[in-house]
Short mmCIF file of C-alpha atoms and ligand atoms in Angstrom, two decimals:
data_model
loop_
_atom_site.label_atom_id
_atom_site.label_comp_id
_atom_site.label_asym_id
_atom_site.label_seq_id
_atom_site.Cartn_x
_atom_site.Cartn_y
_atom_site.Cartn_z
CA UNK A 986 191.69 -54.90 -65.29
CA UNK A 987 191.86 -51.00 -64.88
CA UNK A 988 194.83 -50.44 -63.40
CA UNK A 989 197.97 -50.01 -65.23
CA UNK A 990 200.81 -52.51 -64.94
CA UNK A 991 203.76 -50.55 -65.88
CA UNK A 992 203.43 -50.27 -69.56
CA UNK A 993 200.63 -52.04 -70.05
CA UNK A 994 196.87 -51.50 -69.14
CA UNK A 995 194.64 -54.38 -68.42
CA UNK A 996 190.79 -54.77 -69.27
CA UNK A 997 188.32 -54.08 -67.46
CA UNK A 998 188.16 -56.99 -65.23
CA UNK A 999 189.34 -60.64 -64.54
CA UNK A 1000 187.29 -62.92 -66.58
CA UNK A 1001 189.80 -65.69 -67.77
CA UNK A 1002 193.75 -66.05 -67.31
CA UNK A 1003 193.84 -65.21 -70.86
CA UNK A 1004 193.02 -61.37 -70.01
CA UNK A 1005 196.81 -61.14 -68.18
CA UNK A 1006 199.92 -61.09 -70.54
CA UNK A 1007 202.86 -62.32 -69.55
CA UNK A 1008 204.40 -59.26 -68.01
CA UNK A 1009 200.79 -58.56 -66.19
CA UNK A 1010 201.02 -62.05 -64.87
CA UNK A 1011 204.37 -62.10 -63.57
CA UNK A 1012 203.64 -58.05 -61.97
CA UNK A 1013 200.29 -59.25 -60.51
CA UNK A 1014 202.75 -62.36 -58.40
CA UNK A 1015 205.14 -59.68 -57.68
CA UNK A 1016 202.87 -57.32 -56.03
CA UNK A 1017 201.19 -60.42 -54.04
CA UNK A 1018 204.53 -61.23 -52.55
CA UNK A 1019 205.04 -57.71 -51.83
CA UNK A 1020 201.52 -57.43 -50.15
CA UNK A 1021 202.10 -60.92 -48.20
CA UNK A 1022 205.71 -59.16 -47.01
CA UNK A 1023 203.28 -56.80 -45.33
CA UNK A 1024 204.56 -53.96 -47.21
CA UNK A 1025 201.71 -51.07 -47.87
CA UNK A 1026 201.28 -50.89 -51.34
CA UNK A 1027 197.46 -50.53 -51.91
CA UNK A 1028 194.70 -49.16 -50.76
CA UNK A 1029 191.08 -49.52 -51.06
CA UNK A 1030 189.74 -47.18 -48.64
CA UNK A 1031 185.94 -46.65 -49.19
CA UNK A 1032 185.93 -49.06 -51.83
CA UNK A 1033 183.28 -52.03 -51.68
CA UNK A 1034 183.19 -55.17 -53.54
CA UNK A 1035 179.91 -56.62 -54.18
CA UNK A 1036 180.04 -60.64 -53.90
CA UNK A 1037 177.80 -62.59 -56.20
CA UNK A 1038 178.22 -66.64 -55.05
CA UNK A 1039 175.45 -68.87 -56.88
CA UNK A 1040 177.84 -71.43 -55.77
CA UNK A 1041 179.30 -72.81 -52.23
CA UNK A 1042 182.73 -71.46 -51.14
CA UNK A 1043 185.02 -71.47 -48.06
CA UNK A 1044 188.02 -69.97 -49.56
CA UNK A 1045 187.14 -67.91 -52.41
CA UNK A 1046 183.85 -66.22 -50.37
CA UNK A 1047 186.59 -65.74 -47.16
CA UNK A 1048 189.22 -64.57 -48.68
CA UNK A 1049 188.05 -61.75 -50.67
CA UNK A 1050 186.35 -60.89 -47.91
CA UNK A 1051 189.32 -60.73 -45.58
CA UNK A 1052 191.46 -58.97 -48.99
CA UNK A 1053 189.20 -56.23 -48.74
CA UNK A 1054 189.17 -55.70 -45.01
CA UNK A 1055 192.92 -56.19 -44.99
CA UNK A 1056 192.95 -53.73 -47.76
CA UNK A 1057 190.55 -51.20 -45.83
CA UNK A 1058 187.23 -51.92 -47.74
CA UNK A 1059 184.33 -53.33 -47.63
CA UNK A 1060 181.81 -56.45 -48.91
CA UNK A 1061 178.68 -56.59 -49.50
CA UNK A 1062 176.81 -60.06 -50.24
CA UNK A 1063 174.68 -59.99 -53.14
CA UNK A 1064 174.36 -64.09 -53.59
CA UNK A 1065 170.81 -64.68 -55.21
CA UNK A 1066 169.13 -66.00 -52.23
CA UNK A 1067 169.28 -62.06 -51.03
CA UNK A 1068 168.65 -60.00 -54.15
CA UNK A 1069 165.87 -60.15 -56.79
CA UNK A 1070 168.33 -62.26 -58.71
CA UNK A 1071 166.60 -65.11 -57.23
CA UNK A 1072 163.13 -64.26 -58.35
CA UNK A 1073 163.93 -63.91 -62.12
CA UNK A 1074 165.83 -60.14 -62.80
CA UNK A 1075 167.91 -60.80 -65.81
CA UNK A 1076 171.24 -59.91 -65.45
CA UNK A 1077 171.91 -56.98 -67.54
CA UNK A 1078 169.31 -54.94 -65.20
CA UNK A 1079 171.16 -56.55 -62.36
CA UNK A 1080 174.47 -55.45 -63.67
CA UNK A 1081 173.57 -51.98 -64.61
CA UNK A 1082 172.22 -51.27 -61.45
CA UNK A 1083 175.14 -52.81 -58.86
CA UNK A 1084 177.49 -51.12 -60.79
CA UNK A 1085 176.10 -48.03 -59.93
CA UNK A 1086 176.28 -48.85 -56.34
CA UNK A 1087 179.90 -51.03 -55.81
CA UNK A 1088 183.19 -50.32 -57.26
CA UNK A 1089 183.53 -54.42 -58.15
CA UNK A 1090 182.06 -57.47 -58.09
CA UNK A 1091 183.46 -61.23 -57.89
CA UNK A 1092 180.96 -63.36 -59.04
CA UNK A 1093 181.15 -67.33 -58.83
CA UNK A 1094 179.07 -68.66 -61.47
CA UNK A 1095 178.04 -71.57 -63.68
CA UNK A 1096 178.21 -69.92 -67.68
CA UNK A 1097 181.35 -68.00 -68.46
CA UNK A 1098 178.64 -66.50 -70.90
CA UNK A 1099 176.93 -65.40 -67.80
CA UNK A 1100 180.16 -63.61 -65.86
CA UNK A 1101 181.04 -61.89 -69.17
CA UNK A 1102 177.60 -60.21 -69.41
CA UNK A 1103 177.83 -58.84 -65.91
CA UNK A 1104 181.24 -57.61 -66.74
CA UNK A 1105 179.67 -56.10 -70.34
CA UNK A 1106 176.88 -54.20 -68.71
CA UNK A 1107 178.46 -53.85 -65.07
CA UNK A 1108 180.82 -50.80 -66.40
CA UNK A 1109 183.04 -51.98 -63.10
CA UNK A 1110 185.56 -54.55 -62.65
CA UNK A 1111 183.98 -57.78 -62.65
CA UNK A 1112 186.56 -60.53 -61.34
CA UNK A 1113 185.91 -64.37 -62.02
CA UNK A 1114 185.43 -66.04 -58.70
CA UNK A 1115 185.01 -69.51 -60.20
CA UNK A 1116 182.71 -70.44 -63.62
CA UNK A 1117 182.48 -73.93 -65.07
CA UNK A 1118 185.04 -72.75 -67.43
CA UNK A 1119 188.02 -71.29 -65.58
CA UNK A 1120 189.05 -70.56 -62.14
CA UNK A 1121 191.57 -67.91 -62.67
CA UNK A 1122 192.52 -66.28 -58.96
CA UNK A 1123 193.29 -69.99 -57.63
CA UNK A 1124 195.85 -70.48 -60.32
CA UNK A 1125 197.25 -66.76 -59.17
CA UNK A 1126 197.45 -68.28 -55.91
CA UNK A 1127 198.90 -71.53 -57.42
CA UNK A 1128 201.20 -70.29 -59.27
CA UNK A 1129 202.69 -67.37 -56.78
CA UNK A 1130 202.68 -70.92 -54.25
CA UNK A 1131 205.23 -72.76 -57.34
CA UNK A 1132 207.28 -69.16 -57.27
CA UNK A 1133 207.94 -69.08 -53.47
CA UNK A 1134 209.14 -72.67 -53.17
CA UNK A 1135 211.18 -73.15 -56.43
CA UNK A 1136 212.22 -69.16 -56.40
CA UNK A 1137 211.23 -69.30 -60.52
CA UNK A 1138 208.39 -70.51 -62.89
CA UNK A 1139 209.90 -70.71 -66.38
CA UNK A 1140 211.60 -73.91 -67.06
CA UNK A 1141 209.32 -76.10 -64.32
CA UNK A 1142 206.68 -79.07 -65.01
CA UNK A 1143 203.32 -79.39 -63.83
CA UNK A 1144 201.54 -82.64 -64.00
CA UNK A 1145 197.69 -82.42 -63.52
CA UNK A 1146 195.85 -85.03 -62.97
CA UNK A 1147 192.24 -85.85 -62.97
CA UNK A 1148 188.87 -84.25 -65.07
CA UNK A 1149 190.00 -81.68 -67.72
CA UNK A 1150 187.36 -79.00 -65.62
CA UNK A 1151 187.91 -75.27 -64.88
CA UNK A 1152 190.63 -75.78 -62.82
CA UNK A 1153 192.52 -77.30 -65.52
CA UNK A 1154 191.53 -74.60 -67.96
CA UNK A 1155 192.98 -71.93 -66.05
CA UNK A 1156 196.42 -74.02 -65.38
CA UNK A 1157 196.95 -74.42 -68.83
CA UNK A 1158 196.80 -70.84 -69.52
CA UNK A 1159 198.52 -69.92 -66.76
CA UNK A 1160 201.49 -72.19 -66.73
CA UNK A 1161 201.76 -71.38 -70.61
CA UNK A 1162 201.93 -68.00 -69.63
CA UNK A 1163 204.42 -68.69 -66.94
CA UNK A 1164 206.41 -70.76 -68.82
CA UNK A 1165 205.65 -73.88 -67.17
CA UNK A 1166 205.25 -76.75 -68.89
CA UNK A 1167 201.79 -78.48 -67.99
CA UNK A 1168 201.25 -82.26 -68.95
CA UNK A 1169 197.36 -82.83 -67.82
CA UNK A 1170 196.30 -86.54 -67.80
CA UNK A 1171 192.57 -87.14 -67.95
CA UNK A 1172 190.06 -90.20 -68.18
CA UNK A 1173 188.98 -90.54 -71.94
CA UNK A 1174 186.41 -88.36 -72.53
CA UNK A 1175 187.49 -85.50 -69.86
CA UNK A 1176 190.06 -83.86 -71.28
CA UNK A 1177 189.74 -80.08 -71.69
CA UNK A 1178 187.98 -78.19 -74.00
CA UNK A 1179 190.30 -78.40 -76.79
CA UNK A 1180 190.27 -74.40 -77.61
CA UNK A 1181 191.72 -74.01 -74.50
CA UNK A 1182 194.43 -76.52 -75.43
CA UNK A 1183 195.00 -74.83 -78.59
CA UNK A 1184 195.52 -71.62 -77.21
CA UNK A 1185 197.02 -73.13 -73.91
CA UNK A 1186 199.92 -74.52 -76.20
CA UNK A 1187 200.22 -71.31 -78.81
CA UNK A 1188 201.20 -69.54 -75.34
CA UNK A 1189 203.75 -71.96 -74.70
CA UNK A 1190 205.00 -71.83 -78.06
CA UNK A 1191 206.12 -68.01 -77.14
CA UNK A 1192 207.38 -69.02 -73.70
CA UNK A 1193 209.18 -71.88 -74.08
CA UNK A 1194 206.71 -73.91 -72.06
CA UNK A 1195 205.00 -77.35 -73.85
CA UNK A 1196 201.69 -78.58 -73.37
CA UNK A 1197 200.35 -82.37 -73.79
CA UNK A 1198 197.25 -83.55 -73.16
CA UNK A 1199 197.66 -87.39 -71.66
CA UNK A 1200 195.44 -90.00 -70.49
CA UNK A 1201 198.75 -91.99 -68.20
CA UNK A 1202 199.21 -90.00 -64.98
CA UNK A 1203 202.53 -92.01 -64.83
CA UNK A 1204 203.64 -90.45 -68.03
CA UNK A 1205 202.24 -86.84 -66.86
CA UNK A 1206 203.99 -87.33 -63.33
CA UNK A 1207 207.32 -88.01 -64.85
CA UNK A 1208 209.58 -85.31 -64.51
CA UNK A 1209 207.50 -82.95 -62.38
CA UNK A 1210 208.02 -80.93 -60.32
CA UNK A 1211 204.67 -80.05 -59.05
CA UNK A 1212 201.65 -82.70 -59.09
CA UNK A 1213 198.33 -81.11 -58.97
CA UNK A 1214 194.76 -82.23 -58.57
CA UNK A 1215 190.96 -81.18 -58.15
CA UNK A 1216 188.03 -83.19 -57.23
CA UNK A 1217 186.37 -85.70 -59.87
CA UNK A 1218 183.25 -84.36 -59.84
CA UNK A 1219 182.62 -80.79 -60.01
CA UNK A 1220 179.70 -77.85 -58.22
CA UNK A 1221 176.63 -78.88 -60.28
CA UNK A 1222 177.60 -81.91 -61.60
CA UNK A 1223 176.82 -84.28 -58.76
CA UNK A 1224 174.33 -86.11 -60.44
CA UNK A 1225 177.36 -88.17 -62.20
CA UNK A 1226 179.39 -88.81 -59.20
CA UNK A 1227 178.82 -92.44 -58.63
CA UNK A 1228 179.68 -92.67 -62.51
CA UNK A 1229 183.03 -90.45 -62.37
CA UNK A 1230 183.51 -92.37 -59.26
CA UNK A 1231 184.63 -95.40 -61.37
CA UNK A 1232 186.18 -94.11 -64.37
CA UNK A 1233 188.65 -91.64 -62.09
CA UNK A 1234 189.92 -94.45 -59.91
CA UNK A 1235 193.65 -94.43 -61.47
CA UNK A 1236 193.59 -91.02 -61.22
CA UNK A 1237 194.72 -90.12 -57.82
CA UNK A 1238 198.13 -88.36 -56.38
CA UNK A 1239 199.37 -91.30 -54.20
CA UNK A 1240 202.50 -92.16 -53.14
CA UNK A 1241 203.17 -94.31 -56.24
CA UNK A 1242 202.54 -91.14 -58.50
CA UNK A 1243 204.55 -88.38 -56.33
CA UNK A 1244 207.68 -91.20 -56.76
CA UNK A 1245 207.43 -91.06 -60.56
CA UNK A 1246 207.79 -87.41 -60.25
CA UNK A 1247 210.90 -85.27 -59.56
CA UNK A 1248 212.54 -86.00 -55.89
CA UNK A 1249 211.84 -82.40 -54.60
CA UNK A 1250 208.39 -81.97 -56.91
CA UNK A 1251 205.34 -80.40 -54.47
CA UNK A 1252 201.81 -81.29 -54.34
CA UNK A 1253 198.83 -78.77 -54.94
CA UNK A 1254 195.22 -78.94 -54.62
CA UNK A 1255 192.51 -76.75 -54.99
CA UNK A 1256 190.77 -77.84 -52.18
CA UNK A 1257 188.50 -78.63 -50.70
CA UNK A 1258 189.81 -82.47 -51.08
CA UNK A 1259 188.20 -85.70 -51.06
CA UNK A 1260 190.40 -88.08 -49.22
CA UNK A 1261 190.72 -91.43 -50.61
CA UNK A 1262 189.33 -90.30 -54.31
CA UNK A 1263 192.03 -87.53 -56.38
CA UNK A 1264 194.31 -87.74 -53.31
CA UNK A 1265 195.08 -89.83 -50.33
CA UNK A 1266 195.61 -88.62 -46.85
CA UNK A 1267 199.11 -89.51 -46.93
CA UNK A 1268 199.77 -87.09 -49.63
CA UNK A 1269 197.58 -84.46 -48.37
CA UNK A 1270 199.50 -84.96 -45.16
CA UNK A 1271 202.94 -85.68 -46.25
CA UNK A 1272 206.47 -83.78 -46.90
CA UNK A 1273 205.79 -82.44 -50.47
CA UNK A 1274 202.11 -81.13 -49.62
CA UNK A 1275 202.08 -77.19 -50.03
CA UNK A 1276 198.20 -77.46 -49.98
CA UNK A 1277 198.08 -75.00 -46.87
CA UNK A 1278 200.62 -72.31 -48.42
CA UNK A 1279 198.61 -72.13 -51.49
CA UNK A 1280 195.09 -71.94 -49.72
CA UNK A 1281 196.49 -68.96 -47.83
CA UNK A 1282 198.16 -67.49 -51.13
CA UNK A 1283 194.63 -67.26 -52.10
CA UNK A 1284 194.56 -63.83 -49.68
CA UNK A 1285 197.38 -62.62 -50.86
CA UNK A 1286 196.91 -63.08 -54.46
CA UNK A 1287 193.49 -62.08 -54.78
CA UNK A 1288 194.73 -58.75 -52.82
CA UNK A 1289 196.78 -58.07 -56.10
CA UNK A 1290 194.10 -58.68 -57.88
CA UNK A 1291 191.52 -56.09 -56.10
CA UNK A 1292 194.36 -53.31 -56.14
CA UNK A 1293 195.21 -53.42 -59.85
CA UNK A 1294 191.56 -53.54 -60.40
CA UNK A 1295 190.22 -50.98 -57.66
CA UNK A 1296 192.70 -49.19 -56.59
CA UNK A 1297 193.28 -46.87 -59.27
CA UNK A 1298 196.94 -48.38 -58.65
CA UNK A 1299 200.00 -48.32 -60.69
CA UNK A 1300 203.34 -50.45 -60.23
CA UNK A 1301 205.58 -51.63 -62.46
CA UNK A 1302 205.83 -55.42 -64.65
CA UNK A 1303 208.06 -57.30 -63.58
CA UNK A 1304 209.91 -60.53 -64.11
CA UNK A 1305 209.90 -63.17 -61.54
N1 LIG B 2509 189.44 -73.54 -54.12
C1 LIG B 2509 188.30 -72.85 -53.98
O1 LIG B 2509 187.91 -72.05 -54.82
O2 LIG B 2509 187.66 -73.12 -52.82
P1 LIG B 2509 186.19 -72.65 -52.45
O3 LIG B 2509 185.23 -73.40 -53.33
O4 LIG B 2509 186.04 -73.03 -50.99
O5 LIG B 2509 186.09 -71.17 -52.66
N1 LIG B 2510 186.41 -77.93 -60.05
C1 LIG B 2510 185.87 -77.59 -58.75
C2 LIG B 2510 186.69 -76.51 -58.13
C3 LIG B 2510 186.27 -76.12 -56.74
C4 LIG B 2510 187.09 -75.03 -56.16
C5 LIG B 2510 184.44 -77.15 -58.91
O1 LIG B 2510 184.13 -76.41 -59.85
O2 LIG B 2510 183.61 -77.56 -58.10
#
């Protein structure tokens, strides 16, 4: 990121969780609270944010869109079906010629190899709008959704539950960041990439967070206080679905699963949901669901994101 966060200046864009430190996490959440208060503290007039999508999206797509708008921008779409992307030009022309033009791009991707090479010939903030590896701005959102109903982070438990994907990636860095412990309970065979892990739990190891990798949901779940899940089969892996279909089946938030966890524990989910496979409709319906919250926390957090990164902005780190 560009922008300095009170002491500390970030890279130059948002590629992985990893990129924040603590203090930038925790200032990034503070400043989306502030923006969802309504308070006017950023502003990205005559700014515009290209949008690179070689992938669906509802949320991601909408609500940067809205985030600059809101933020008194503009958007451009540059998905591959519209530029010469589609017909062959290699990225590093690409990138050295849109960065010329826009003053960011959020690109949803399959390689993480990919992303990073826009970002190294780009010369503008490049933001990670989803890879195969990590989905960083939903776990902003996620994680400033766990802040606003427990009023902390550090000292909480996070059970995740289902394929150790990109999803999981980024909530293993970021609750090791935030100091929330993470238990993520996978089929054999799906866990995450065990780098991640590694690094996941040398975070945690400075926080005060812990980090286990599980194959019981039960023995994830215990203890919780926030149950989280993401589809079984992932954007571009749908030729194993019927396959994942089966070995998933025990992994699903259901009402047996939010009773092992803590009384007041929430559920999250990515979205967008399949009833009936990670979680039932119940769930998705019930009490404990903040599913909604955190979809529109996307907005807000992604608005932190653009400001710290666009806006030439500078506000202070600070704690939760
Ligand atoms: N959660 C999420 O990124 O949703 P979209 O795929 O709709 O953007
Ligand atoms: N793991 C999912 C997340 C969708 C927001 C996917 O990559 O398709």
């Amino acid at each position: 990121m560009s922008a300095s966060l009170g002491a500390t200046r970030l890279g130059p864009g948002l590629l992985s969780l990893d990129d924040l430190d603590e203090a930038q996490l925790h200032a990034l959440l503070t400043l989306a609270h502030q923006l969802k208060c309504g308070e006017r503290v950023a502003n990205l007039h005559g700014k515009v944010l290209g949008l690179v999508f070689l992938k669906a999206s509802t949320r991601t797509r909408v609500s940067f869109t809205v985030a600059m708008y809101q933020l008194g921008g503009q958007v451009i779409d540059l998905s591959p079906g519209t530029t010469q992307v589609g017909r062959g030009e290699p990225v590093r022309d690409t990138a050295r010629v849109l960065g010329r033009y826009v003053d960011g791009l959020a690109i949803r991707t399959f390689a993480q190899a990919e992303l990073e090479e826009y970002a190294h010939y780009a010369g503008i903030p490049v933001i990670n709008a989803l890879t195969d590896h990590e989905h960083p701005c939903q776990i902003l959102a996620d994680l400033l959704t766990i802040r606003e109903n427990f009023g902390r982070l550090a000292g909480l438990k996070l059970a995740y539950v289902g394929d150790g994907n990109n999803v999981a990636h980024s909530l293993l860095l970021g609750c090791a960041k935030a100091g929330v412990s993470i238990a993520v309970a996978t089929p054999e065979g799906f866990a995450p990439d065990p780098a991640v892990s590694a690094r996941a739990s040398e975070i945690a190891g400075r926080t005060g967070a812990e980090v286990q990798i599980l194959h019981d949901p039960f023995e994830a779940a215990r203890g919780a206080h926030v149950l989280y899940t993401d589809v079984w089969t992932s954007m571009g892996q749908e030729a194993e679905t019927q396959r994942r279909l089966q070995l998933f089946e025990h992994y699903q938030i259901n009402a047996a699963l939010l009773h092992c966890a803590e009384a007041e524990a929430i559920v999250l989910h990515c979205l967008p949901a399949h009833r009936g496979e990670e979680i039932t409709d119940e769930v998705m319906e019930g009490p404990r669901s903040r599913i909604w919250e955190e979809a529109e926390n996307r907005l807000h957090a992604q608005k932190a994101v653009l400001a710290a990164l666009m806006g030439g902005r500078y506000f202070q780190a600070g704690g939760e």
